Tab-separated table of C-alpha atoms in Angstrom:
chain	number	residue	atom	x	y	z
A	1	UNK	CA	68.682	-139.120	151.323
A	2	UNK	CA	67.161	-141.545	148.590
A	3	UNK	CA	66.276	-145.166	150.194
A	4	UNK	CA	66.403	-147.202	147.033
A	5	UNK	CA	66.729	-150.648	145.436
A	6	UNK	CA	64.907	-151.847	142.387
A	7	UNK	CA	64.630	-155.189	143.611
A	8	UNK	CA	61.571	-155.626	145.542
A	9	UNK	CA	61.303	-157.360	149.035
A	10	UNK	CA	64.741	-156.188	150.206
A	11	UNK	CA	63.215	-154.217	153.361
A	12	UNK	CA	63.534	-150.737	151.559
A	13	UNK	CA	60.137	-149.305	153.109
A	14	UNK	CA	60.838	-151.004	156.403
A	15	UNK	CA	64.398	-149.266	156.771
A	16	UNK	CA	63.077	-145.923	155.556
A	17	UNK	CA	60.154	-146.030	158.326
A	18	UNK	CA	62.300	-147.094	161.046
A	19	UNK	CA	65.516	-145.199	160.184
A	20	UNK	CA	63.384	-142.089	160.205
A	21	UNK	CA	61.320	-142.810	163.539
A	22	UNK	CA	64.906	-143.595	165.286
A	23	UNK	CA	66.514	-140.682	163.746
A	24	UNK	CA	63.350	-138.579	165.095
A	25	UNK	CA	63.235	-139.866	168.387
A	26	UNK	CA	67.175	-138.832	169.071
A	27	UNK	CA	65.678	-135.289	168.814
A	28	UNK	CA	66.120	-134.361	165.332
A	29	UNK	CA	63.199	-132.940	162.824
A	30	UNK	CA	62.594	-135.627	160.098
A	31	UNK	CA	60.551	-135.983	157.148
A	32	UNK	CA	59.639	-138.883	155.080
A	33	UNK	CA	58.787	-138.416	151.425
A	34	UNK	CA	57.021	-141.787	150.218
A	35	UNK	CA	57.648	-141.860	146.626
A	36	UNK	CA	55.976	-145.269	145.887
A	37	UNK	CA	52.657	-145.791	144.644
A	38	UNK	CA	52.049	-148.732	146.863
A	39	UNK	CA	51.976	-146.016	149.930
A	40	UNK	CA	53.422	-148.293	152.602
A	41	UNK	CA	55.567	-145.949	154.187
A	42	UNK	CA	52.518	-143.846	154.502
A	43	UNK	CA	50.448	-146.313	156.146
A	44	UNK	CA	53.082	-147.806	158.023
A	45	UNK	CA	53.649	-144.370	159.870
A	46	UNK	CA	49.911	-144.404	160.754
A	47	UNK	CA	48.548	-141.743	157.896
A	48	UNK	CA	45.183	-142.594	156.984
A	49	UNK	CA	44.073	-140.412	153.871
A	50	UNK	CA	40.783	-139.190	153.073
A	51	UNK	CA	39.437	-138.995	149.430
A	52	UNK	CA	40.180	-134.902	149.398
A	53	UNK	CA	43.853	-135.268	150.654
A	54	UNK	CA	46.593	-134.268	148.200
A	55	UNK	CA	49.552	-136.083	148.118
A	56	UNK	CA	53.074	-136.353	146.701
A	57	UNK	CA	51.427	-136.922	143.352
A	58	UNK	CA	49.547	-133.534	143.469
A	59	UNK	CA	53.171	-131.848	144.081
A	60	UNK	CA	54.632	-133.520	141.089
A	61	UNK	CA	51.919	-133.056	138.663
A	62	UNK	CA	50.046	-129.601	139.698
A	63	UNK	CA	52.609	-127.980	141.327
A	64	UNK	CA	50.903	-128.097	144.708
A	65	UNK	CA	52.922	-126.486	147.685
A	66	UNK	CA	54.441	-129.615	149.564
A	67	UNK	CA	53.881	-127.874	152.864
A	68	UNK	CA	50.014	-128.292	152.388
A	69	UNK	CA	50.493	-131.993	152.236
A	70	UNK	CA	52.596	-132.807	155.108
A	71	UNK	CA	50.960	-134.978	157.817
A	72	UNK	CA	52.421	-135.390	161.262
A	73	UNK	CA	52.638	-139.119	162.662
A	74	UNK	CA	52.459	-140.540	166.301
A	75	UNK	CA	56.222	-140.272	166.469
A	76	UNK	CA	57.457	-136.963	167.836
A	77	UNK	CA	59.324	-135.012	165.432
A	78	UNK	CA	58.576	-137.238	162.423
A	79	UNK	CA	56.221	-135.933	159.412
A	80	UNK	CA	55.427	-137.643	156.250
A	81	UNK	CA	54.779	-136.291	152.810
A	82	UNK	CA	52.301	-139.214	151.696
A	83	UNK	CA	51.909	-141.112	148.155
A	84	UNK	CA	48.521	-142.879	147.073
A	85	UNK	CA	47.796	-145.284	144.147
A	86	UNK	CA	47.748	-142.014	142.301
A	87	UNK	CA	51.114	-141.742	141.966
A	88	UNK	CA	51.335	-144.512	139.094
A	89	UNK	CA	49.956	-142.203	136.721
A	90	UNK	CA	53.193	-139.601	137.297
A	91	UNK	CA	55.349	-141.870	135.726
A	92	UNK	CA	53.727	-140.961	132.174
A	93	UNK	CA	52.915	-137.538	133.236
A	94	UNK	CA	56.350	-136.444	134.057
A	95	UNK	CA	57.622	-137.532	130.693
A	96	UNK	CA	55.916	-134.539	128.792
A	97	UNK	CA	57.350	-132.034	131.346
A	98	UNK	CA	60.497	-129.823	130.776
A	99	UNK	CA	63.245	-130.672	133.113
A	100	UNK	CA	61.315	-133.695	134.130
A	101	UNK	CA	64.218	-135.021	136.356
A	102	UNK	CA	64.173	-132.087	138.249
A	103	UNK	CA	60.759	-132.193	139.648
A	104	UNK	CA	61.441	-133.556	142.793
A	105	UNK	CA	64.387	-131.699	143.347
A	106	UNK	CA	61.970	-128.454	143.468
A	107	UNK	CA	59.774	-129.972	146.005
A	108	UNK	CA	62.796	-131.097	148.328
A	109	UNK	CA	64.401	-127.775	147.981
A	110	UNK	CA	61.278	-126.057	149.261
A	111	UNK	CA	61.569	-128.357	152.405
A	112	UNK	CA	65.072	-128.603	153.255
A	113	UNK	CA	65.191	-125.824	155.509
A	114	UNK	CA	62.369	-127.133	157.894
A	115	UNK	CA	64.160	-130.501	158.447
A	116	UNK	CA	67.209	-131.860	159.873
A	117	UNK	CA	67.050	-134.913	157.518
A	118	UNK	CA	64.792	-135.898	154.800
A	119	UNK	CA	64.384	-139.570	153.713
A	120	UNK	CA	62.578	-140.534	150.342
A	121	UNK	CA	61.068	-144.004	150.283
A	122	UNK	CA	61.763	-144.875	146.290
A	123	UNK	CA	59.534	-147.330	144.623
A	124	UNK	CA	61.032	-150.723	143.564
A	125	UNK	CA	61.959	-149.755	140.121
A	126	UNK	CA	64.519	-147.469	138.209
A	127	UNK	CA	61.697	-145.535	136.623
A	128	UNK	CA	61.181	-141.745	136.176
A	129	UNK	CA	60.110	-141.158	139.733
A	130	UNK	CA	63.210	-143.031	141.338
A	131	UNK	CA	65.427	-140.880	138.902
A	132	UNK	CA	63.605	-137.843	140.227
A	133	UNK	CA	64.378	-139.186	143.936
A	134	UNK	CA	68.047	-139.653	142.946
A	135	UNK	CA	68.196	-135.773	141.392
A	136	UNK	CA	66.748	-134.622	144.533
A	137	UNK	CA	68.924	-136.551	147.082
A	138	UNK	CA	72.472	-135.981	148.424
A	139	UNK	CA	72.949	-139.582	148.747
A	140	UNK	CA	71.505	-143.030	148.462
A	141	UNK	CA	71.067	-145.699	151.431
A	142	UNK	CA	70.743	-149.355	149.641
A	143	UNK	CA	68.914	-152.152	151.675
A	144	UNK	CA	70.310	-155.463	150.749
A	145	UNK	CA	68.556	-158.419	152.301
A	146	UNK	CA	70.914	-161.098	153.638
A	147	UNK	CA	69.354	-163.824	151.213
A	148	UNK	CA	70.087	-165.737	148.080
A	149	UNK	CA	70.190	-163.173	144.778
A	150	UNK	CA	71.043	-160.564	147.576
A	151	UNK	CA	73.548	-159.113	144.616
A	152	UNK	CA	71.193	-159.418	141.937
A	153	UNK	CA	70.667	-156.008	140.464
A	154	UNK	CA	72.902	-154.109	142.596
A	155	UNK	CA	75.697	-153.647	139.817
A	156	UNK	CA	72.607	-152.147	138.010
A	157	UNK	CA	71.523	-149.974	140.664
A	158	UNK	CA	74.911	-148.632	141.120
A	159	UNK	CA	75.214	-148.088	137.375
A	160	UNK	CA	72.142	-145.856	137.646
A	161	UNK	CA	73.451	-143.989	140.511
A	162	UNK	CA	76.609	-143.475	138.625
A	163	UNK	CA	74.946	-142.052	135.516
A	164	UNK	CA	72.726	-139.791	137.487
A	165	UNK	CA	75.718	-138.409	139.422
A	166	UNK	CA	77.689	-137.936	136.316
A	167	UNK	CA	74.532	-136.358	134.081
A	168	UNK	CA	72.413	-135.029	136.539
A	169	UNK	CA	73.457	-134.874	140.183
A	170	UNK	CA	77.192	-134.442	140.371
A	171	UNK	CA	76.698	-133.919	144.372
A	172	UNK	CA	75.058	-137.539	144.532
A	173	UNK	CA	76.920	-140.029	146.738
A	174	UNK	CA	76.273	-143.525	148.127
A	175	UNK	CA	75.738	-143.020	151.749
A	176	UNK	CA	76.027	-146.841	152.130
A	177	UNK	CA	74.642	-150.541	151.859
A	178	UNK	CA	72.431	-151.680	154.709
A	179	UNK	CA	72.144	-155.455	155.293
A	180	UNK	CA	69.050	-156.381	156.549
A	181	UNK	CA	66.590	-159.757	157.198
A	182	UNK	CA	69.747	-161.243	158.654
A	183	UNK	CA	69.518	-164.652	160.754
A	184	UNK	CA	72.951	-165.755	162.137
A	185	UNK	CA	72.061	-169.094	162.245
A	186	UNK	CA	71.721	-169.287	158.387
A	187	UNK	CA	74.807	-170.283	156.889
A	188	UNK	CA	73.957	-168.412	153.528
A	189	UNK	CA	73.092	-165.443	155.580
A	190	UNK	CA	76.689	-165.260	156.612
A	191	UNK	CA	77.950	-166.003	153.015
A	192	UNK	CA	75.791	-163.178	151.697
A	193	UNK	CA	77.248	-160.861	154.331
A	194	UNK	CA	80.907	-161.438	153.599
A	195	UNK	CA	80.090	-161.346	149.929
A	196	UNK	CA	78.755	-157.887	150.135
A	197	UNK	CA	81.343	-156.787	152.297
A	198	UNK	CA	83.624	-157.946	149.823
A	199	UNK	CA	82.465	-156.337	146.848
A	200	UNK	CA	81.457	-153.112	148.589
A	201	UNK	CA	83.873	-152.742	151.276
A	202	UNK	CA	83.545	-149.517	153.276
A	203	UNK	CA	80.445	-148.439	151.490
A	204	UNK	CA	78.286	-151.095	154.053
A	205	UNK	CA	77.257	-149.801	157.335
A	206	UNK	CA	78.708	-151.827	160.268
A	207	UNK	CA	75.045	-152.266	161.532
A	208	UNK	CA	73.128	-155.106	160.528
A	209	UNK	CA	69.221	-155.317	160.486
A	210	UNK	CA	68.407	-158.806	162.099
A	211	UNK	CA	65.089	-160.997	161.144
A	212	UNK	CA	62.831	-160.079	164.246
A	213	UNK	CA	59.232	-160.654	164.619
A	214	UNK	CA	58.368	-157.081	165.952
A	215	UNK	CA	59.852	-155.371	162.712
A	216	UNK	CA	57.601	-157.429	160.862
A	217	UNK	CA	54.334	-157.085	163.209
A	218	UNK	CA	54.596	-153.235	163.620
A	219	UNK	CA	53.431	-152.271	160.291
A	220	UNK	CA	50.071	-153.826	161.072
A	221	UNK	CA	49.871	-151.455	164.083
A	222	UNK	CA	50.989	-148.888	161.651
A	223	UNK	CA	53.810	-147.572	163.984
A	224	UNK	CA	57.568	-148.095	163.528
A	225	UNK	CA	58.899	-150.869	165.712
A	226	UNK	CA	60.580	-148.087	168.325
A	227	UNK	CA	56.969	-147.130	169.253
A	228	UNK	CA	55.553	-150.891	168.729
A	229	UNK	CA	58.346	-152.391	171.286
A	230	UNK	CA	61.396	-150.201	171.915
A	231	UNK	CA	62.955	-153.255	173.780
A	232	UNK	CA	62.618	-155.700	170.754
A	233	UNK	CA	65.898	-156.523	168.988
A	234	UNK	CA	64.395	-154.592	165.791
A	235	UNK	CA	64.415	-151.564	167.636
A	236	UNK	CA	67.703	-151.728	169.111
A	237	UNK	CA	69.095	-152.576	165.621
A	238	UNK	CA	67.474	-149.548	164.087
A	239	UNK	CA	68.281	-147.134	167.031
A	240	UNK	CA	72.026	-148.489	166.523
A	241	UNK	CA	71.739	-147.869	162.690
A	242	UNK	CA	70.143	-144.175	163.439
A	243	UNK	CA	73.311	-143.596	165.738
A	244	UNK	CA	76.029	-144.568	163.022
A	245	UNK	CA	74.163	-142.672	160.472
A	246	UNK	CA	73.901	-139.372	162.823
A	247	UNK	CA	77.916	-139.925	163.510
A	248	UNK	CA	78.484	-139.527	159.808
A	249	UNK	CA	76.008	-136.988	159.126
A	250	UNK	CA	75.894	-134.663	162.122
A	251	UNK	CA	74.983	-131.285	161.339
A	252	UNK	CA	77.551	-128.622	161.010
A	253	UNK	CA	77.803	-126.524	164.252
A	254	UNK	CA	78.391	-122.709	163.570
A	255	UNK	CA	79.199	-120.246	165.952
């Protein structure tokens, strides 16, 4: 699943880290692919890179085997394929490659059988790396903050997803819109929730992520909120979201 929104500050990386960690603690093997040069998912999961460590950049540009770049995290069952600022250069370097939109798909396909779920944390843009993530993904989770301008840019993102589905990845679906940063005391937050549900109806997840100080504090400790404070409202929100996600995406049982 790609977690994408070209608008910054919507809780995209927070959603990626905490959904992945919550799914992992529910006894699933999970990988986060950090596809953002800011590398916040990498640091937020407690991975500190050395100068010699290879990242998603080397996988995309040099063909490094992704299995050689994966790190374990403090969360059981949760691994990360990290990013660094070098990933900025990949936008330009991918342009010169044949089938440039399919490079990340090749990386993901090498890892599919090793994990129950793979989440790709996209950068806040609709550039070549994000297009690669959408081509590699089965579906897209779109975080939407419950604040002013929440719907700004969503139409463009939906058009991009439709274009990728039509031209490059016929299997791509919208997994759902995740309402985040919700404060029920604010009238505007409730207006945004109603607007998003009116526009996108059954594409909106039932679970809403509330504003919570523990969610904001946990990246400073390089931990997902479920490890930072499992009893916090934020941790409970993301566990509820993980359960909703898993009900929709339960592995097929074979006899």
